[in-house]
CSV table of C-alpha atoms in Angstrom, one decimal:
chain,number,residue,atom,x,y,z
A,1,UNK,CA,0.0,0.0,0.0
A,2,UNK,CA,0.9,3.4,-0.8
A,3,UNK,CA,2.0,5.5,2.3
A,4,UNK,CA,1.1,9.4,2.5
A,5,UNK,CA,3.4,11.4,3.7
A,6,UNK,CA,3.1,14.5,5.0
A,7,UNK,CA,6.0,16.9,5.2
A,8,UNK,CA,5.8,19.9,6.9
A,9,UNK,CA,8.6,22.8,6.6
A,10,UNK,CA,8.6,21.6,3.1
A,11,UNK,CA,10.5,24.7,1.5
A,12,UNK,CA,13.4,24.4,4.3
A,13,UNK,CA,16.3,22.5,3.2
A,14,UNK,CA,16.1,19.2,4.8
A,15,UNK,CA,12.3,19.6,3.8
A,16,UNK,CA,14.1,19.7,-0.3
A,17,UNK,CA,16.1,17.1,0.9
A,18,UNK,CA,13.6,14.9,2.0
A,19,UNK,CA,11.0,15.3,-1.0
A,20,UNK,CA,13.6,14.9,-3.4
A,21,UNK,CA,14.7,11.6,-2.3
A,22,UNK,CA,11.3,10.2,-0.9
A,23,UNK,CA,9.8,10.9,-4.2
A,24,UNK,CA,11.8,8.8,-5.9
A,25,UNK,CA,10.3,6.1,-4.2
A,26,UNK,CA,6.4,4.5,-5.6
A,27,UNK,CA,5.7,3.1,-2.1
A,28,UNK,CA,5.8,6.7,-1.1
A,29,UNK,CA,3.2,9.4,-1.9
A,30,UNK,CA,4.7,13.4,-1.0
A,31,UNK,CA,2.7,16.3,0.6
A,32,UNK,CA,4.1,19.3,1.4
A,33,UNK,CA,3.0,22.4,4.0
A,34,UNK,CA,4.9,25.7,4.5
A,35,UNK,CA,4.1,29.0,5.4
A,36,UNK,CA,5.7,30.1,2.5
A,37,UNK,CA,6.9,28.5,-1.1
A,38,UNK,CA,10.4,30.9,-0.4
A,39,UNK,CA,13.6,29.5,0.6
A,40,UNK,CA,14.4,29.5,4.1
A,41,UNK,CA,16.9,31.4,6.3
A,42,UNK,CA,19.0,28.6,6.2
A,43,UNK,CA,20.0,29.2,3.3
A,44,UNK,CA,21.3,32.3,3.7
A,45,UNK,CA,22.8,31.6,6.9
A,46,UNK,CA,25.6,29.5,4.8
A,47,UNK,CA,26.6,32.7,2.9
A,48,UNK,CA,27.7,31.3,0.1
A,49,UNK,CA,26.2,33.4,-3.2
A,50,UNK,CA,27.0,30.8,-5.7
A,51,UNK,CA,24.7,28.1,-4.2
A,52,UNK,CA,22.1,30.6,-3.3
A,53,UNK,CA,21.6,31.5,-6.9
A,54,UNK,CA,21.1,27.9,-8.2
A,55,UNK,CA,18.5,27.6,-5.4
A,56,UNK,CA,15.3,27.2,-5.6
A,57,UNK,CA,12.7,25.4,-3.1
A,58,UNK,CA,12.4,21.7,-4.0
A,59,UNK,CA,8.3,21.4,-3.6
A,60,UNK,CA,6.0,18.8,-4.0
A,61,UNK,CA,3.8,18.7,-7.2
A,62,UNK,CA,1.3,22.0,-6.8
A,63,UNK,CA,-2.0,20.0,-6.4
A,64,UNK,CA,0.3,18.1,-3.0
A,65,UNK,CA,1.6,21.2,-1.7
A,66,UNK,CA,-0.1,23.8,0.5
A,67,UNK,CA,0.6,27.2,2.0
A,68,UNK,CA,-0.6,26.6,6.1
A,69,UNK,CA,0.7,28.5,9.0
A,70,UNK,CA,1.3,25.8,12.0
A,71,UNK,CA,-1.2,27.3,14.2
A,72,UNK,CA,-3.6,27.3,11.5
A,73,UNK,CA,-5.6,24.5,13.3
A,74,UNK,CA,-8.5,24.4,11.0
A,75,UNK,CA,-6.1,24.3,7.5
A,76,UNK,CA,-4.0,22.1,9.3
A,77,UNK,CA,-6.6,19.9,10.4
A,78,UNK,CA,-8.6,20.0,7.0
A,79,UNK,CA,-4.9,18.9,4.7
A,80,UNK,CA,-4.4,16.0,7.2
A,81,UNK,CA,-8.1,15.0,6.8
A,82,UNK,CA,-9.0,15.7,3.3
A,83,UNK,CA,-5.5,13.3,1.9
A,84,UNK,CA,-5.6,10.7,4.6
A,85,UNK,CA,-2.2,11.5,5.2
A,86,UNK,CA,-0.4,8.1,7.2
A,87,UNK,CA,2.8,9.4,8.0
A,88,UNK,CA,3.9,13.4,9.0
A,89,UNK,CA,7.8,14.3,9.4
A,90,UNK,CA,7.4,17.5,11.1
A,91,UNK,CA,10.3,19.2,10.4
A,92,UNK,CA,8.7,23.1,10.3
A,93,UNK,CA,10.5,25.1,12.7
A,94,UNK,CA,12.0,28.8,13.5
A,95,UNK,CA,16.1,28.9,13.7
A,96,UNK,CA,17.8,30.0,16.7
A,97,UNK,CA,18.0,33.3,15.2
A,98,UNK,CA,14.6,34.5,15.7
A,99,UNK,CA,12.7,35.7,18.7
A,100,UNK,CA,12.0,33.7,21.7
A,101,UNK,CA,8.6,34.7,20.8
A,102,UNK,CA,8.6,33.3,17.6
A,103,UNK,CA,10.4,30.2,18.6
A,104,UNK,CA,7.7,29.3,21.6
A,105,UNK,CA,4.9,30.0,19.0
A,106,UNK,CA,6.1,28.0,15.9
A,107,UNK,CA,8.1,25.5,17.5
A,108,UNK,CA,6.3,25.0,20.8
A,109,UNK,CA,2.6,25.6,20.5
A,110,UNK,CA,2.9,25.0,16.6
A,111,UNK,CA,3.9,21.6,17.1
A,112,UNK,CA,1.4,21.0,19.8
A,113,UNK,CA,-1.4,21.7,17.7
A,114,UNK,CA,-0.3,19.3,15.1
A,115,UNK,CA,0.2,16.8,17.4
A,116,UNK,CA,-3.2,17.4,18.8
A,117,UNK,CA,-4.5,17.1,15.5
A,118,UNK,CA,-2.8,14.2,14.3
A,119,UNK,CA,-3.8,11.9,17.8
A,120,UNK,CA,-7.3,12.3,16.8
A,121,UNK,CA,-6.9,10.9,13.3
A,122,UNK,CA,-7.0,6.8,13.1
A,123,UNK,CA,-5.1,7.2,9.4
A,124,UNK,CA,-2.2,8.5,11.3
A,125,UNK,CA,0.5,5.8,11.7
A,126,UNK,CA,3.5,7.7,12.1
A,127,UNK,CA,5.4,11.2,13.7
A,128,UNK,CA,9.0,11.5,12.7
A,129,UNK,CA,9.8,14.4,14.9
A,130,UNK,CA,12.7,16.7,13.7
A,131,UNK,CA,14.6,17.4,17.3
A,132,UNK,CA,18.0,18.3,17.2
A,133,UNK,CA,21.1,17.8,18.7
A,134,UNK,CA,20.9,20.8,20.5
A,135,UNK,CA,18.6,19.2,22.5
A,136,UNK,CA,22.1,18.6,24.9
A,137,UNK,CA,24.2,21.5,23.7
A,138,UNK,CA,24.4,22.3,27.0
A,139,UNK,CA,27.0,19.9,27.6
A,140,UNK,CA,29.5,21.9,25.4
A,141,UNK,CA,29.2,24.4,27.7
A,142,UNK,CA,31.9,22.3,30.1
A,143,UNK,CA,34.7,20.3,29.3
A,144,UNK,CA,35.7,18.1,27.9
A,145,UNK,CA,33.1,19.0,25.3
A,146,UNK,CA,33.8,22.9,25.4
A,147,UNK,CA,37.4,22.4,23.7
A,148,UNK,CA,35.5,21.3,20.6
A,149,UNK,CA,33.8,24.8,20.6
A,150,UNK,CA,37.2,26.4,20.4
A,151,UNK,CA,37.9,24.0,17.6
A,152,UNK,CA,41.0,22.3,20.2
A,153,UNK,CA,41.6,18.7,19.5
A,154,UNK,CA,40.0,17.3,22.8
A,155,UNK,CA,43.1,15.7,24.7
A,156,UNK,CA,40.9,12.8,26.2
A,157,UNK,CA,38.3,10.8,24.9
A,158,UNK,CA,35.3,12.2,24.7
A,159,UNK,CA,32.2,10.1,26.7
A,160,UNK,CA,29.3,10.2,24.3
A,161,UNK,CA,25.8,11.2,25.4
A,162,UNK,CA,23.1,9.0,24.8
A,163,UNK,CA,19.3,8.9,24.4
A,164,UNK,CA,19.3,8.3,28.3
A,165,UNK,CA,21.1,11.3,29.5
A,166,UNK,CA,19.2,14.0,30.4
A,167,UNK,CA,18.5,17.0,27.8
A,168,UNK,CA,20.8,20.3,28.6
A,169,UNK,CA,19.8,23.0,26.8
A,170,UNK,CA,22.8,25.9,25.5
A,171,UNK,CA,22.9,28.6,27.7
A,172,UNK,CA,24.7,31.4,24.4
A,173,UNK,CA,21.7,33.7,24.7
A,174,UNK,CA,17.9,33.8,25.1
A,175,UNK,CA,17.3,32.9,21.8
A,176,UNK,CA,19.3,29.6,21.5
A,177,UNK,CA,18.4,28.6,25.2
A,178,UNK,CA,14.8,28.7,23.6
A,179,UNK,CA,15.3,27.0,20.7
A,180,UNK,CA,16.8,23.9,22.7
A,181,UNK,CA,14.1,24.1,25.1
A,182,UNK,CA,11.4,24.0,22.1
A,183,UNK,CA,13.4,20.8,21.2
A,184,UNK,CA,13.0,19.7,24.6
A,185,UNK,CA,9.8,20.4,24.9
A,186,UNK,CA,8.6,18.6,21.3
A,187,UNK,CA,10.1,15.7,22.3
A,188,UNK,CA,8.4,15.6,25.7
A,189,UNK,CA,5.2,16.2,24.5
A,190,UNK,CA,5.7,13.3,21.9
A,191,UNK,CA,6.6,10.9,24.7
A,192,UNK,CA,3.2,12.4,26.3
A,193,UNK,CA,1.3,10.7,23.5
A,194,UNK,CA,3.2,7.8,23.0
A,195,UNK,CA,2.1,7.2,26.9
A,196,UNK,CA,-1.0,7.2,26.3
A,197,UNK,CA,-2.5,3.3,25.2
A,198,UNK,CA,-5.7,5.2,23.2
A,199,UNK,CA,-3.3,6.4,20.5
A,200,UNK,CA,-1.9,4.6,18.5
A,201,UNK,CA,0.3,6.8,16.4
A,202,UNK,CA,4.4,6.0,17.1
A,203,UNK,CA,6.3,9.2,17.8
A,204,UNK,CA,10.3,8.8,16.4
A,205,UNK,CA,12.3,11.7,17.6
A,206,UNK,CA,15.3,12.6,15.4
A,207,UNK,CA,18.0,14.6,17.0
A,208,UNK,CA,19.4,15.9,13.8
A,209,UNK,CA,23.2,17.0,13.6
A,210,UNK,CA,24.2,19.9,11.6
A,211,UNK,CA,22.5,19.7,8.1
A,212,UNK,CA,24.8,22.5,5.4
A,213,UNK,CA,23.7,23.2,2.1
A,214,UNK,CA,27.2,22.7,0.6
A,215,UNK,CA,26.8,19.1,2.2
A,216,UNK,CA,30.4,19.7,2.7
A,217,UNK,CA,31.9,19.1,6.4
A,218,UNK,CA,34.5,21.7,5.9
A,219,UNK,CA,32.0,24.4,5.5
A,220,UNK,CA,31.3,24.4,9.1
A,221,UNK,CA,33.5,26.1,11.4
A,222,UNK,CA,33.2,25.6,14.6
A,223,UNK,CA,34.0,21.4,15.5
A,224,UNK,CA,31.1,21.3,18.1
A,225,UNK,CA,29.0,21.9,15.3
A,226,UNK,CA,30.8,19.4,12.6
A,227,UNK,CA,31.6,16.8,15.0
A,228,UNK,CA,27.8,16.4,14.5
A,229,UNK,CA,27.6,17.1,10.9
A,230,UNK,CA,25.3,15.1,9.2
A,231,UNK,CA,25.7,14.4,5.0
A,232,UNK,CA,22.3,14.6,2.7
A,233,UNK,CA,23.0,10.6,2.1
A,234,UNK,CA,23.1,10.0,5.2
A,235,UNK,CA,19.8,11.9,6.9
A,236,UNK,CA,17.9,10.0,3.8
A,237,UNK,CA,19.5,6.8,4.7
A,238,UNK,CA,18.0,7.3,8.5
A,239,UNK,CA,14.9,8.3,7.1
A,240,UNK,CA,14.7,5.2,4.9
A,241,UNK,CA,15.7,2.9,7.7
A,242,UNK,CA,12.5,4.9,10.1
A,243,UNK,CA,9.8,3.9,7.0
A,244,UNK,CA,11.3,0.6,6.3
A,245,UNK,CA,11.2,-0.7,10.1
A,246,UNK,CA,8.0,1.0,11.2
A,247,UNK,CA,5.8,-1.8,12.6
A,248,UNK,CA,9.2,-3.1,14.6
A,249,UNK,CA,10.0,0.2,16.2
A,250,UNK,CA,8.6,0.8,19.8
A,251,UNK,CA,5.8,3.7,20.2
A,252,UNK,CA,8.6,6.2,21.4
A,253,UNK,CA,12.3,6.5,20.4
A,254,UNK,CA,14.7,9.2,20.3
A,255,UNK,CA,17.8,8.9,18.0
A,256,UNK,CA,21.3,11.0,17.8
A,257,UNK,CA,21.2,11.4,13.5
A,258,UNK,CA,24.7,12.2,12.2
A,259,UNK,CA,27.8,11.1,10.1
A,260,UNK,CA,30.4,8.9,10.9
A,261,UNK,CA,32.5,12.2,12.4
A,262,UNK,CA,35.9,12.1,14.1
A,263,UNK,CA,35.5,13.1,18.0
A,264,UNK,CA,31.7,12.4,17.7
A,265,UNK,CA,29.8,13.2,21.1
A,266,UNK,CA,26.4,12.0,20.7
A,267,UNK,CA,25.7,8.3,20.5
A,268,UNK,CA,23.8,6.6,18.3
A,269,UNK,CA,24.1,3.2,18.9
A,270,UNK,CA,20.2,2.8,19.3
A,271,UNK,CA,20.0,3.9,15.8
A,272,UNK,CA,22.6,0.6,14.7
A,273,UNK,CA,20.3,-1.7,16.7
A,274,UNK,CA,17.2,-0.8,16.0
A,275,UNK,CA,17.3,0.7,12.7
A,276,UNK,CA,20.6,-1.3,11.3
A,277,UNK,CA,21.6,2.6,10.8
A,278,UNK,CA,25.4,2.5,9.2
A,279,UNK,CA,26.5,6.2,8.0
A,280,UNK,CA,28.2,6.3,5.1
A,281,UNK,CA,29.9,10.1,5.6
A,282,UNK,CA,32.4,11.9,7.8
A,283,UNK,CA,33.9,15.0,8.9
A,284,UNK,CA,37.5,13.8,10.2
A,285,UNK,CA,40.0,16.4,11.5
A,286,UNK,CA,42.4,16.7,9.4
């Protein structure tokens, strides 16, 4: 049977990413939502003129894609309804650079009212949740993880956090503190679901590494960030490996999503096990 996917954030890059390589697939039918059809700041966070260009928004067909604010609960509500959607990879969210107002309404009470929405749908199998490794960037803020944000080669080895330590958020500024805690707090609320034995819908949490446009490690500077870079091959292969083991997985699960990266700090061990997840990139030191 045909699966219907839902992707929301679709114009962001990993959104592109994501459409572009799921609908390649027959078993795989690809919706779209965004609150605009524009690239995203992402893109020109990267600074680099010669990719921004070439550019342009990698959408689903026009009749699949739709223009729908997150807090939109009615649109939302009526999309999800109307296509029968069976899967959702909620990846629509507001960067670290933007207000914390913004953040708490996009990323907070954005993705509680699709969660709300989606629980009271029986056609709804599946949440992949786009968390983020920032989730525990508070760790980096003591050694011997803050060397890597000084980009110093760590003189000891590095013990890796796992699913099972707690979250710590990044204390930089108000802004990123709340953009970890929206993280946080998605991934909380998703377990909140999961908990409960009248819904049925699984809720996979994907703390995503550093996704660049360039898909090119050496692009990004600072080692806290690429010693969690994630390639394009490698998010699709995760992805893949989510869709392809649904009905084993358990009804809540939180992975660490990145490359094969020299001084890696995030386990993702879970994701070999359970998902037979084998990266296939790296961002190595030298």
């Amino acid at each position: 049977m045909v699966k219907k996917i839902l992707i929301t954030g679709a114009s962001g890059l990993i959104g592109g990413i994501l459409i572009e390589h799921l609908s390649k697939n027959p078993n795989y039918d690809i919706y779209g939502i965004d609150k605009h059809i524009g690239l995203s700041i992402r893109y020109e966070l990267e600074k680099n003129p010669s990719i921004l260009q070439k550019q342009q928004p990698i959408l689903p067909s026009k009749d699949k894609f739709y223009i729908c604010d997150m807090n939109d609960k009615n649109q939302l509500s009526q999309i999800i309804q109307d296509n029968k959607i069976n899967i959702i990879i909620h990846l629509a969210a507001v960067l670290e650079t933007e207000t914390v107002e913004n953040i708490n309404s996009i990323n907070c009470h954005g993705t509680k009212t699709l969660f709300d929405i989606a629980t009271k749908q029986d056609h709804i199998e599946m949440i992949i949740y786009a968390s983020s490794t920032m989730a525990v960037f508070g760790y980096l803020e003591n050694e011997p993880y803050l060397s890597l944000t000084k980009n110093v080669q760590p003189k000891q080895m590095l013990k890796k956090i796992t699913v099972n330590d707690p979250p710590m958020p990044s204390h930089l500024n108000q802004s990123v503190e709340a953009y970890c805690n929206s993280k946080i707090y998605g991934e909380e609320l998703a377990k909140k679901y999961a908990s409960n034995d009248e819904i049925n819908i699984k809720f996979i949490c994907a703390r995503l590494g550093c996704i660049n446009i360039s898909d090119n490690p050496s692009r990004v500077y600072y080692w806290s960030d690429r010693s969690t870079w994630c390639s394009h091959r490698d998010l699709c292969q995760f992805v893949d490996r989510v869709l392809e083991n649904q009905f084993k997985l358990k009804k809540f699960q939180i992975y660490f999503v990145s490359s094969n990266n020299d001084f890696a700090w995030t386990d993702f061990d879970n994701c070999r096990q359970d998902l037979n997840y084998a990266p296939q990139d790296g961002a190595h030191w030298n």
